[in-house]
Structure formats: structure tokens, C-alpha cells
PDB file of N, CA and C in Angstrom:
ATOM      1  N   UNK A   1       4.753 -14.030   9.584  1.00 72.00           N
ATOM      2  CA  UNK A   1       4.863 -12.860   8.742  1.00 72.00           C
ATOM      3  C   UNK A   1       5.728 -11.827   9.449  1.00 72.00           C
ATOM      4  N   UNK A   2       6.578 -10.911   8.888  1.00 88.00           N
ATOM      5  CA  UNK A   2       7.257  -9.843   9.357  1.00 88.00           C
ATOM      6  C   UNK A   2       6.663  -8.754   9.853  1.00 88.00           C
ATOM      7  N   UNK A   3       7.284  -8.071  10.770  1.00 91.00           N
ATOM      8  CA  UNK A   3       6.287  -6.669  11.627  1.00 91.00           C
ATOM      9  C   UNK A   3       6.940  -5.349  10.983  1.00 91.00           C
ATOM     10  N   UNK A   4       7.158  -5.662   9.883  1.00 92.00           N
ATOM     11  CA  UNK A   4       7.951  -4.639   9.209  1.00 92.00           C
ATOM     12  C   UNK A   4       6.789  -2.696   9.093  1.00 92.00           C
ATOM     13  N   UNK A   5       5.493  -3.417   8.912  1.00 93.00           N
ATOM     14  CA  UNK A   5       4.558  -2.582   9.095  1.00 93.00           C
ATOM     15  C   UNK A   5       4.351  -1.807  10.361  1.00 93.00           C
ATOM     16  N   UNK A   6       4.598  -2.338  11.321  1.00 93.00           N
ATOM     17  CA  UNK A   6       4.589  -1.747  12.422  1.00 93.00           C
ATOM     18  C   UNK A   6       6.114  -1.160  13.654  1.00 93.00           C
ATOM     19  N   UNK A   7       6.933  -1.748  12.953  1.00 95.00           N
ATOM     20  CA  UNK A   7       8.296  -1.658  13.054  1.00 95.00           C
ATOM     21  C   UNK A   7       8.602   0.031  12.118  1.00 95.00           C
ATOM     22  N   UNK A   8       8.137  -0.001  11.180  1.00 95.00           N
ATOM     23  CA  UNK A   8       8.237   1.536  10.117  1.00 95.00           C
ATOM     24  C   UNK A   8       6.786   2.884  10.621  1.00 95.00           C
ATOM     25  N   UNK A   9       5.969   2.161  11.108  1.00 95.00           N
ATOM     26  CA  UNK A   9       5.422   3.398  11.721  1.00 95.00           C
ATOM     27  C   UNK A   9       5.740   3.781  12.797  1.00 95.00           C
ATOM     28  N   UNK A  10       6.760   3.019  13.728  1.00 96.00           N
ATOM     29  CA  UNK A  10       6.906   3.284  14.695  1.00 96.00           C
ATOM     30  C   UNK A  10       8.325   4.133  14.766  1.00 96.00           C
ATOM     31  N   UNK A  11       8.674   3.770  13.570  1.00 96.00           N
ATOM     32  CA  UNK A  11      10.384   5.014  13.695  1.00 96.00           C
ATOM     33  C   UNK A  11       9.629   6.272  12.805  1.00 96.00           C
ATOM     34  N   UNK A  12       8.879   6.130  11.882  1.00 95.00           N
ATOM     35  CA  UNK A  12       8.078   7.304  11.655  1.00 95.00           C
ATOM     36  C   UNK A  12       7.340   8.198  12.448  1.00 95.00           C
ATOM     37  N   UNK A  13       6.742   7.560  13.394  1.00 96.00           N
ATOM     38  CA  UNK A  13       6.235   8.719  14.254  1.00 96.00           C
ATOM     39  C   UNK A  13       6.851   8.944  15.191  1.00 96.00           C
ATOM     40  N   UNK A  14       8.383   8.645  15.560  1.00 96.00           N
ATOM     41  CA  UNK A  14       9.571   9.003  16.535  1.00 96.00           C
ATOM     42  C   UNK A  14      10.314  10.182  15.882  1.00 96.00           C
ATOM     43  N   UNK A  15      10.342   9.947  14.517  1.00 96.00           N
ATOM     44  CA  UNK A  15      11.068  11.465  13.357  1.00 96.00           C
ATOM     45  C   UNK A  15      10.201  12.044  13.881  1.00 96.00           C
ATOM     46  N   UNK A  16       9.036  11.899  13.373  1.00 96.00           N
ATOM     47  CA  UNK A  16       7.341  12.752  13.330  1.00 96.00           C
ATOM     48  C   UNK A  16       7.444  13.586  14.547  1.00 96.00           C
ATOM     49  N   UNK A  17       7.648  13.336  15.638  1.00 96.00           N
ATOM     50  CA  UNK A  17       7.963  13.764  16.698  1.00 96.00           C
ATOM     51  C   UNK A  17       8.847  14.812  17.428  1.00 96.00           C
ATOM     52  N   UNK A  18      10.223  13.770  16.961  1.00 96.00           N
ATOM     53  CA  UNK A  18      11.150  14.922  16.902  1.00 96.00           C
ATOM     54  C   UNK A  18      11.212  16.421  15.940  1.00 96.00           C
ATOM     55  N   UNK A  19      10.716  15.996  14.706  1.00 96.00           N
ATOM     56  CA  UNK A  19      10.528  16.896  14.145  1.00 96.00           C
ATOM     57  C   UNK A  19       9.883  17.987  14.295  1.00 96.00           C
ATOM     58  N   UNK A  20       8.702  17.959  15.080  1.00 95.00           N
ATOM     59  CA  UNK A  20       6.960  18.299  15.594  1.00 95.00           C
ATOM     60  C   UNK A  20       7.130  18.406  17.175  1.00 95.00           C
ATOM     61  N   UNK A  21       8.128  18.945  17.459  1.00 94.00           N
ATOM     62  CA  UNK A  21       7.766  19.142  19.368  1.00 94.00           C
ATOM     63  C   UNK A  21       7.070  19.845  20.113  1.00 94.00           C
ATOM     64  N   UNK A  22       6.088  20.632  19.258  1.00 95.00           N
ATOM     65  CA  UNK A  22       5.177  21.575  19.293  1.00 95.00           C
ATOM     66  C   UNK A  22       3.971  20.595  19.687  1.00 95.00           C
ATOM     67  N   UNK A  23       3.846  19.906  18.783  1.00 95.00           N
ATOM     68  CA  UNK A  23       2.559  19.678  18.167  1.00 95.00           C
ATOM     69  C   UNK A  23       2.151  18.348  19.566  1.00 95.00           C
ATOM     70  N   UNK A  24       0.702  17.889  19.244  1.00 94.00           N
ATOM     71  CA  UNK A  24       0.093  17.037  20.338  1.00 94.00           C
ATOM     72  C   UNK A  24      -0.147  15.945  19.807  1.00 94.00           C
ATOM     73  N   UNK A  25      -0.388  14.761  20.243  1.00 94.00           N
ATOM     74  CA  UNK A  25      -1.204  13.513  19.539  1.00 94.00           C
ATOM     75  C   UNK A  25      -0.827  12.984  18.766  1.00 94.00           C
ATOM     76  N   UNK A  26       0.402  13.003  18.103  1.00 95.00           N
ATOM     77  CA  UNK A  26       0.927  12.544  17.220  1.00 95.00           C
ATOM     78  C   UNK A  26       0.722  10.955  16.780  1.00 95.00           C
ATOM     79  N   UNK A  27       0.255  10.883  15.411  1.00 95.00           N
ATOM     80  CA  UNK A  27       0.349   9.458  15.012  1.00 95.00           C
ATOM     81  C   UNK A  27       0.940   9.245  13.470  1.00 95.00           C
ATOM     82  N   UNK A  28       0.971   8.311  13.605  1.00 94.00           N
ATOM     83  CA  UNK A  28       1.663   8.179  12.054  1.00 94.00           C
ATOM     84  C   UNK A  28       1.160   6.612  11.271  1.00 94.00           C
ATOM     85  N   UNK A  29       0.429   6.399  10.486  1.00 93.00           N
ATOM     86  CA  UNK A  29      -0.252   5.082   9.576  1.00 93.00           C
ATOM     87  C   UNK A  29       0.422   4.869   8.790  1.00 93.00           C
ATOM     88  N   UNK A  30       0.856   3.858   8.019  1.00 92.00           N
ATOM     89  CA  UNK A  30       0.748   3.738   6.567  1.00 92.00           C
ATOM     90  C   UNK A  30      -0.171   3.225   6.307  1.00 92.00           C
ATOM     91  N   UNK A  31      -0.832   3.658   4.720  1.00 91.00           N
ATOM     92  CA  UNK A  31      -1.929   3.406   4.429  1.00 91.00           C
ATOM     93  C   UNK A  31      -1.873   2.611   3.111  1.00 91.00           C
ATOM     94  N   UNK A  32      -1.131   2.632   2.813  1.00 89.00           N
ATOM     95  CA  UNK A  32      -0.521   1.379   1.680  1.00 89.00           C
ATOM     96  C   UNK A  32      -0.543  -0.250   1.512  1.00 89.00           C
ATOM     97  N   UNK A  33      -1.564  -0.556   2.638  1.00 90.00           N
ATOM     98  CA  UNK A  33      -1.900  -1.842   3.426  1.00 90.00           C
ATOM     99  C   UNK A  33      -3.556  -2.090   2.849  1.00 90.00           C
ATOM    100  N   UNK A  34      -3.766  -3.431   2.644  1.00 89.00           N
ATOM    101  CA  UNK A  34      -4.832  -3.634   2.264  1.00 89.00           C
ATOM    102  C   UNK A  34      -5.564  -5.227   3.326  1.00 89.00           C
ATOM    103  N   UNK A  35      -6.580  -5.252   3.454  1.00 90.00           N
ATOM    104  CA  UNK A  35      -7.339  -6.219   4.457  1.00 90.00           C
ATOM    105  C   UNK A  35      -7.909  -7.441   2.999  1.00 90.00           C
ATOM    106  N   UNK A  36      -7.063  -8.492   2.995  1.00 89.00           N
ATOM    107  CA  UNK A  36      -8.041  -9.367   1.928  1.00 89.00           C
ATOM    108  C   UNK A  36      -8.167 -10.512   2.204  1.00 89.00           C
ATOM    109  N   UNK A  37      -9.318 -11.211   2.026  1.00 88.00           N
ATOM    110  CA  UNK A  37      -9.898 -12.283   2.442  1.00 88.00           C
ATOM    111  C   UNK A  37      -9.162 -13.144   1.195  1.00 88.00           C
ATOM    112  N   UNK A  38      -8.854 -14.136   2.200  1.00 84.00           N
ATOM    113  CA  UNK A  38      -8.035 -15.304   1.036  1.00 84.00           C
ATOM    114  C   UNK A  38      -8.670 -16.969   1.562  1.00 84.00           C
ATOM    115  N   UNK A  39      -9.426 -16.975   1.101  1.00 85.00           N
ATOM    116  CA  UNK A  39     -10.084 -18.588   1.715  1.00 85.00           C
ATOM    117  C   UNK A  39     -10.907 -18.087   2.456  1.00 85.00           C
ATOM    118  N   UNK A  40     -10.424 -18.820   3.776  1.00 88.00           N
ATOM    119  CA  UNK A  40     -11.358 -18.270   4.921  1.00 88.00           C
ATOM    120  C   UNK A  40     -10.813 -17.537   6.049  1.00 88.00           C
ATOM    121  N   UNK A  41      -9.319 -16.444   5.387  1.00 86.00           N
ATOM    122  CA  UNK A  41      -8.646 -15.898   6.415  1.00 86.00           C
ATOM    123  C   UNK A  41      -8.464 -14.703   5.778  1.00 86.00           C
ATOM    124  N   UNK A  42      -8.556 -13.373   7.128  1.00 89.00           N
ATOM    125  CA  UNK A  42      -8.205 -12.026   6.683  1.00 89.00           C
ATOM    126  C   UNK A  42      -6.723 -11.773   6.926  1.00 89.00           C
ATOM    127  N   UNK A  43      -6.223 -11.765   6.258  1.00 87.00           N
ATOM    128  CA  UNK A  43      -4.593 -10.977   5.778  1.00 87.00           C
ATOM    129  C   UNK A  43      -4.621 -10.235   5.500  1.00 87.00           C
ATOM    130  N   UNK A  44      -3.783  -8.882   5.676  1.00 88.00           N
ATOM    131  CA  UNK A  44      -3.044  -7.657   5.419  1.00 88.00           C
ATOM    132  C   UNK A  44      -1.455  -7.743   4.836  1.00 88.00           C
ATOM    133  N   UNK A  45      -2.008  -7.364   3.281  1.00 91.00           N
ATOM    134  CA  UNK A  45      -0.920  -7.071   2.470  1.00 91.00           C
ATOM    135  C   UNK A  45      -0.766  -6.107   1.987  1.00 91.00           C
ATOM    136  N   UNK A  46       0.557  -5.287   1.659  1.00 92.00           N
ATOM    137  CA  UNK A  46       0.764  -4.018   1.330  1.00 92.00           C
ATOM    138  C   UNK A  46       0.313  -4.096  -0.289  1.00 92.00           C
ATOM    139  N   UNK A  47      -0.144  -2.943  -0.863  1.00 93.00           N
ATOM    140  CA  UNK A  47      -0.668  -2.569  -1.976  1.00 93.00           C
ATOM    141  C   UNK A  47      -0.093  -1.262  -2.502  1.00 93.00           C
ATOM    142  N   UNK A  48      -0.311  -0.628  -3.321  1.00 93.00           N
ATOM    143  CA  UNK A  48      -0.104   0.746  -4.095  1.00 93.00           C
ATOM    144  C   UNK A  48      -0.717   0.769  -5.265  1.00 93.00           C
ATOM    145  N   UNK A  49      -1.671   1.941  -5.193  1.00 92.00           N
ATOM    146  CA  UNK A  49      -2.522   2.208  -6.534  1.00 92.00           C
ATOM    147  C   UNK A  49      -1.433   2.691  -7.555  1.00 92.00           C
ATOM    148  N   UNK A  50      -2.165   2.300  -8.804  1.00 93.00           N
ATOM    149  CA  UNK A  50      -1.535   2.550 -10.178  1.00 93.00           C
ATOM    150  C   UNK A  50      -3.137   2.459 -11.235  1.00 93.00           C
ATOM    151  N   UNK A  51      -2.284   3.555 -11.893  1.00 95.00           N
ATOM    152  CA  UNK A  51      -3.288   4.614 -13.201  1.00 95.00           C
ATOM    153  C   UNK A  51      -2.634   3.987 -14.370  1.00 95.00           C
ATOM    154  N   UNK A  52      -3.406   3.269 -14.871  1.00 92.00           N
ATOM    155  CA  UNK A  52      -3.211   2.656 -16.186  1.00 92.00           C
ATOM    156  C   UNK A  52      -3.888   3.703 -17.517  1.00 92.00           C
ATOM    157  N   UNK A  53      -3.017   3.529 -18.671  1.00 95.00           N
ATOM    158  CA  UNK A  53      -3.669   4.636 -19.880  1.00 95.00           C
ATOM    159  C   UNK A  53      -3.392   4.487 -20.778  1.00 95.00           C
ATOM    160  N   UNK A  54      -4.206   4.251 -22.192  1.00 95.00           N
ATOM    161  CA  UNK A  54      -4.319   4.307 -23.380  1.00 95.00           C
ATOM    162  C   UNK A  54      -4.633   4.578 -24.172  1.00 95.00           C
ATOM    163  N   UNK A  55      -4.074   5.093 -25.421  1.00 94.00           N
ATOM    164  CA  UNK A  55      -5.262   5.642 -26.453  1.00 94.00           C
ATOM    165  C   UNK A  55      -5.909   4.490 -27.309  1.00 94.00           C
ATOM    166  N   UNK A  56      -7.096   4.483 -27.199  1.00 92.00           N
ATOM    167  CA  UNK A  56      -8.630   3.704 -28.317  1.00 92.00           C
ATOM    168  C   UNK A  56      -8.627   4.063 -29.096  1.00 92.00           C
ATOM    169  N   UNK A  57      -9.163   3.475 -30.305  1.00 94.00           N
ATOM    170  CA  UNK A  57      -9.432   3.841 -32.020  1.00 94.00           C
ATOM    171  C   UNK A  57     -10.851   4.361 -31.731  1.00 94.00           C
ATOM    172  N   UNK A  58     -11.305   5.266 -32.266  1.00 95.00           N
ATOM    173  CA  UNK A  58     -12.687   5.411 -32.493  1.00 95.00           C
ATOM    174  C   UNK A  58     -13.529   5.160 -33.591  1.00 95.00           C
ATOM    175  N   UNK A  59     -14.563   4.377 -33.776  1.00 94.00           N
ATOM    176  CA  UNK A  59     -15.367   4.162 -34.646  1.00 94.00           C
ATOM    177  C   UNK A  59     -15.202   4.938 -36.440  1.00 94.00           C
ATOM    178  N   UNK A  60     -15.406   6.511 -35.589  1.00 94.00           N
ATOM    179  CA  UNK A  60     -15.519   7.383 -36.984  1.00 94.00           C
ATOM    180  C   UNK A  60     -14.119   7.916 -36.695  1.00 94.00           C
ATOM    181  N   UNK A  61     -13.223   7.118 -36.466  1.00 93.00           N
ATOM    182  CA  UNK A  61     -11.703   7.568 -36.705  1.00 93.00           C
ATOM    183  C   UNK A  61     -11.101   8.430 -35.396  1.00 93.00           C
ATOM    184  N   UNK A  62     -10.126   8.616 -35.544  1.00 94.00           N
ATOM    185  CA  UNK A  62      -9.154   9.127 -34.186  1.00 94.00           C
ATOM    186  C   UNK A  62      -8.870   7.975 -32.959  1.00 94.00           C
ATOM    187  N   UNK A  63      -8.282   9.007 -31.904  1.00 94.00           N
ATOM    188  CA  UNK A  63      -8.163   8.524 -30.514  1.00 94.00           C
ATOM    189  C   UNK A  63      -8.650   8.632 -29.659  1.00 94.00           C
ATOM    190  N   UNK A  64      -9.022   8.413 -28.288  1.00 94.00           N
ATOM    191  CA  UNK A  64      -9.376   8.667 -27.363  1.00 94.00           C
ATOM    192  C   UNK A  64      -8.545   8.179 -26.317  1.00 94.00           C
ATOM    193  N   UNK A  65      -8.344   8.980 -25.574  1.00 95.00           N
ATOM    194  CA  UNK A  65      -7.017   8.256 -24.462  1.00 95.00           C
ATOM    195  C   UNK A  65      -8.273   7.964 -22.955  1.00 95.00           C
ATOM    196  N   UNK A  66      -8.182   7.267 -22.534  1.00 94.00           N
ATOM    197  CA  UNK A  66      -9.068   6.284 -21.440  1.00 94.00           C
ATOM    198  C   UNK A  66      -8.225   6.277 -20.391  1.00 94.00           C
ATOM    199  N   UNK A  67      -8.229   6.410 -18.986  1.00 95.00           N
ATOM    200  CA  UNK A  67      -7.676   6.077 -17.906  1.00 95.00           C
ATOM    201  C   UNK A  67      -8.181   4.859 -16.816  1.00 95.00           C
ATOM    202  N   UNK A  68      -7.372   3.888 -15.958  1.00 94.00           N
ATOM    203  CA  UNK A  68      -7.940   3.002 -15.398  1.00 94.00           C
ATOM    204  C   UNK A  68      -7.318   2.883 -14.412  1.00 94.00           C
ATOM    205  N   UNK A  69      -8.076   3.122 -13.652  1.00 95.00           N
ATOM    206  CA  UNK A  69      -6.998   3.351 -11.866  1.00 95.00           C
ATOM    207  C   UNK A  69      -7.996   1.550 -11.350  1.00 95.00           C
ATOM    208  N   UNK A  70      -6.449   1.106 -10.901  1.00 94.00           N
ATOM    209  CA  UNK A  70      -6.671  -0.117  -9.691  1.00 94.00           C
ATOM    210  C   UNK A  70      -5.482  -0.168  -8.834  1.00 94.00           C
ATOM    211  N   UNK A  71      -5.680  -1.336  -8.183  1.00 91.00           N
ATOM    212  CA  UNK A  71      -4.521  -1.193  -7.421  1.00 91.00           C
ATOM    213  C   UNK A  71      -3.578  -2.781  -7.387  1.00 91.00           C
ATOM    214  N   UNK A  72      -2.479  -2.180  -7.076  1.00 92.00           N
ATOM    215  CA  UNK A  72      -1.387  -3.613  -7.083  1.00 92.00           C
ATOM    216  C   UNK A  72      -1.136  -3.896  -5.709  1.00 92.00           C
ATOM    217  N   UNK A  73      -1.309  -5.465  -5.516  1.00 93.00           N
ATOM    218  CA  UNK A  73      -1.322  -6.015  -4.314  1.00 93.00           C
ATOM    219  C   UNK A  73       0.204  -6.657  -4.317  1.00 93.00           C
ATOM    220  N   UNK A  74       0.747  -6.766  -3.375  1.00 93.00           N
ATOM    221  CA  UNK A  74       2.335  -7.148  -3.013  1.00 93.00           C
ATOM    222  C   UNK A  74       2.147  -8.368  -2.829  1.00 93.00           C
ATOM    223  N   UNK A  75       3.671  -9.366  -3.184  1.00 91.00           N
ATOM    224  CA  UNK A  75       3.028 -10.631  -2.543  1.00 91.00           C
ATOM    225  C   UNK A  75       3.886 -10.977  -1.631  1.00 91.00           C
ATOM    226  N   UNK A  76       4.776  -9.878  -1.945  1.00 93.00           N
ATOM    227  CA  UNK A  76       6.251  -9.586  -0.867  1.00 93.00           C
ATOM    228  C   UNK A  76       6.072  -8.376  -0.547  1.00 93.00           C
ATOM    229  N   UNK A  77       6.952  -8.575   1.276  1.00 92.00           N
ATOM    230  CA  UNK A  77       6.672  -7.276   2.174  1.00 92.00           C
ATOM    231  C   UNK A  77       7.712  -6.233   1.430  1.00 92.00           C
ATOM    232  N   UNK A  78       7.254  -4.818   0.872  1.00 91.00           N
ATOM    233  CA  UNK A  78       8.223  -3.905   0.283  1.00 91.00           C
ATOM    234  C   UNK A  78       8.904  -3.572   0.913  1.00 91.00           C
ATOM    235  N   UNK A  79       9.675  -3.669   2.043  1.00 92.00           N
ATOM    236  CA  UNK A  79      10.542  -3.677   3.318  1.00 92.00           C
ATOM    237  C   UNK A  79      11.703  -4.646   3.160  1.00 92.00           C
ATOM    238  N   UNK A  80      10.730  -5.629   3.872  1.00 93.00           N
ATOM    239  CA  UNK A  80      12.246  -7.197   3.890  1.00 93.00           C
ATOM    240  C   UNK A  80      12.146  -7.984   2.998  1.00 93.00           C
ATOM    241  N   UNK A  81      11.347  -7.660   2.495  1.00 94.00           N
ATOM    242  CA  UNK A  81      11.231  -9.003   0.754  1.00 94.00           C
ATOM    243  C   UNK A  81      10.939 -10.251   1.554  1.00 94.00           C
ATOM    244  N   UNK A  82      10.149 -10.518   2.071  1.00 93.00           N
ATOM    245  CA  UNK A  82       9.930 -11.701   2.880  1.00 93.00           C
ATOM    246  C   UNK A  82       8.406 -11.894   2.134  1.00 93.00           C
ATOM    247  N   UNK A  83       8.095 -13.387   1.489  1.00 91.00           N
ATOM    248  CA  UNK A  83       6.623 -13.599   1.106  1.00 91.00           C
ATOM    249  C   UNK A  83       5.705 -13.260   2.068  1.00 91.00           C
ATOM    250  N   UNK A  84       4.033 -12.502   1.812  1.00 86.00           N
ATOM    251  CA  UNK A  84       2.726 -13.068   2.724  1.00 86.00           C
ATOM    252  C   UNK A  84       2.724 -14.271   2.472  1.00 86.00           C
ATOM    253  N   UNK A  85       1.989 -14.847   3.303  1.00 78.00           N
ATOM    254  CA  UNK A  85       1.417 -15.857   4.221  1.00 78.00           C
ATOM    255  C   UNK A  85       0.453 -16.100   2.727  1.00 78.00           C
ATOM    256  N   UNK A  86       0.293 -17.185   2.608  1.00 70.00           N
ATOM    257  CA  UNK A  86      -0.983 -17.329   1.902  1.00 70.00           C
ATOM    258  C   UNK A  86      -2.058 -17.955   2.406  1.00 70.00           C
ATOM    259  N   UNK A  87      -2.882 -17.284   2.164  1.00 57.00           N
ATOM    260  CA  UNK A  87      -4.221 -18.307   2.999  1.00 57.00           C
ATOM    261  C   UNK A  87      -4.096 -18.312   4.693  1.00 57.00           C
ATOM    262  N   UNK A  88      -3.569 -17.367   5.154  1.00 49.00           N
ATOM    263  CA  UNK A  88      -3.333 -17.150   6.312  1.00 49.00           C
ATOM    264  C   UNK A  88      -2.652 -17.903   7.160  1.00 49.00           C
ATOM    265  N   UNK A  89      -1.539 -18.645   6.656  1.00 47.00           N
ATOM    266  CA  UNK A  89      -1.023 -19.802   7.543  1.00 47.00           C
ATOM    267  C   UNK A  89      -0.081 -19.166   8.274  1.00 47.00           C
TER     268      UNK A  89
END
């Protein structure tokens, strides 16, 4: 798998830095990464939530607009376009 994840926080918290020469402790995550069990192996694939929305008919007439937040799992790194691993191989 590619280190693209750790390759991008690491020029992020070098800006972060330069930018911030004041400041102490500096770190920098992305949090756009998700831990999922696939068989019998834990992989980390990038994700991004998305808000789904529609309007419903109602019974005694009209609309109702409904919201549905989940999230989308990558199956390619959003970086190098390189596939995850499946099943942890």
C-alpha cells in the first residue's frame, strides 16, 4: 500500500510550522482515514462523510425534507490513485 498518508502529514506539519514559529508541539493528522476490519485484517482506508437529502410525501399530503449523514469509504488512495489492499494482503 502507498505512504501517501503519512508522506502528506508530514509536509503539512513542515508548512504548519513554518507558518507557526511561535507556537510549540506542533502536530498535524488527517482525519479522513478510517480503521476497517475486512476478513480477518485491520486496514486503514481514507473516507469522507457525506449528507444525503430528500423530500418524502406525507401521508395527509406535502413534503418533508429528511437528512442522512454516512460516510464514503475510498477504494483508491485520494492522493496516488493506487487501489487498498483488500483483505489486507
Amino acid at each position: 500500500m502507498c505512504d501517501c498518508q503519512s508522506k502528506t502529514e508530514a509536509r503539512l506539519l513542515e508548512r504548519f510550522k513554518q507558518q507557526n514559529p511561535e507556537a510549540k508541539s506542533h502536530t498535524a493528522t488527517l482525519t479522513g482515514y478510517a480503521l476497517i476490519l475486512e476478513g480477518n485484517h485491520l486496514i486503514t482506508k481514507g473516507c469522507m462523510p457525506a449528507e444525503l437529502s430528500a423530500s418524502y410525501p406525507l401521508k395527509k399530503g406535502g413534503l418533508k425534507d429528511k437528512k442522512t449523514k454516512t460516510n464514503m469509504i475510498f477504494n483508491y488512495c485520494p492522493f496516488c490513485g493506487e487501489k487498498y489492499n483488500e483483505g489486507g494482503e
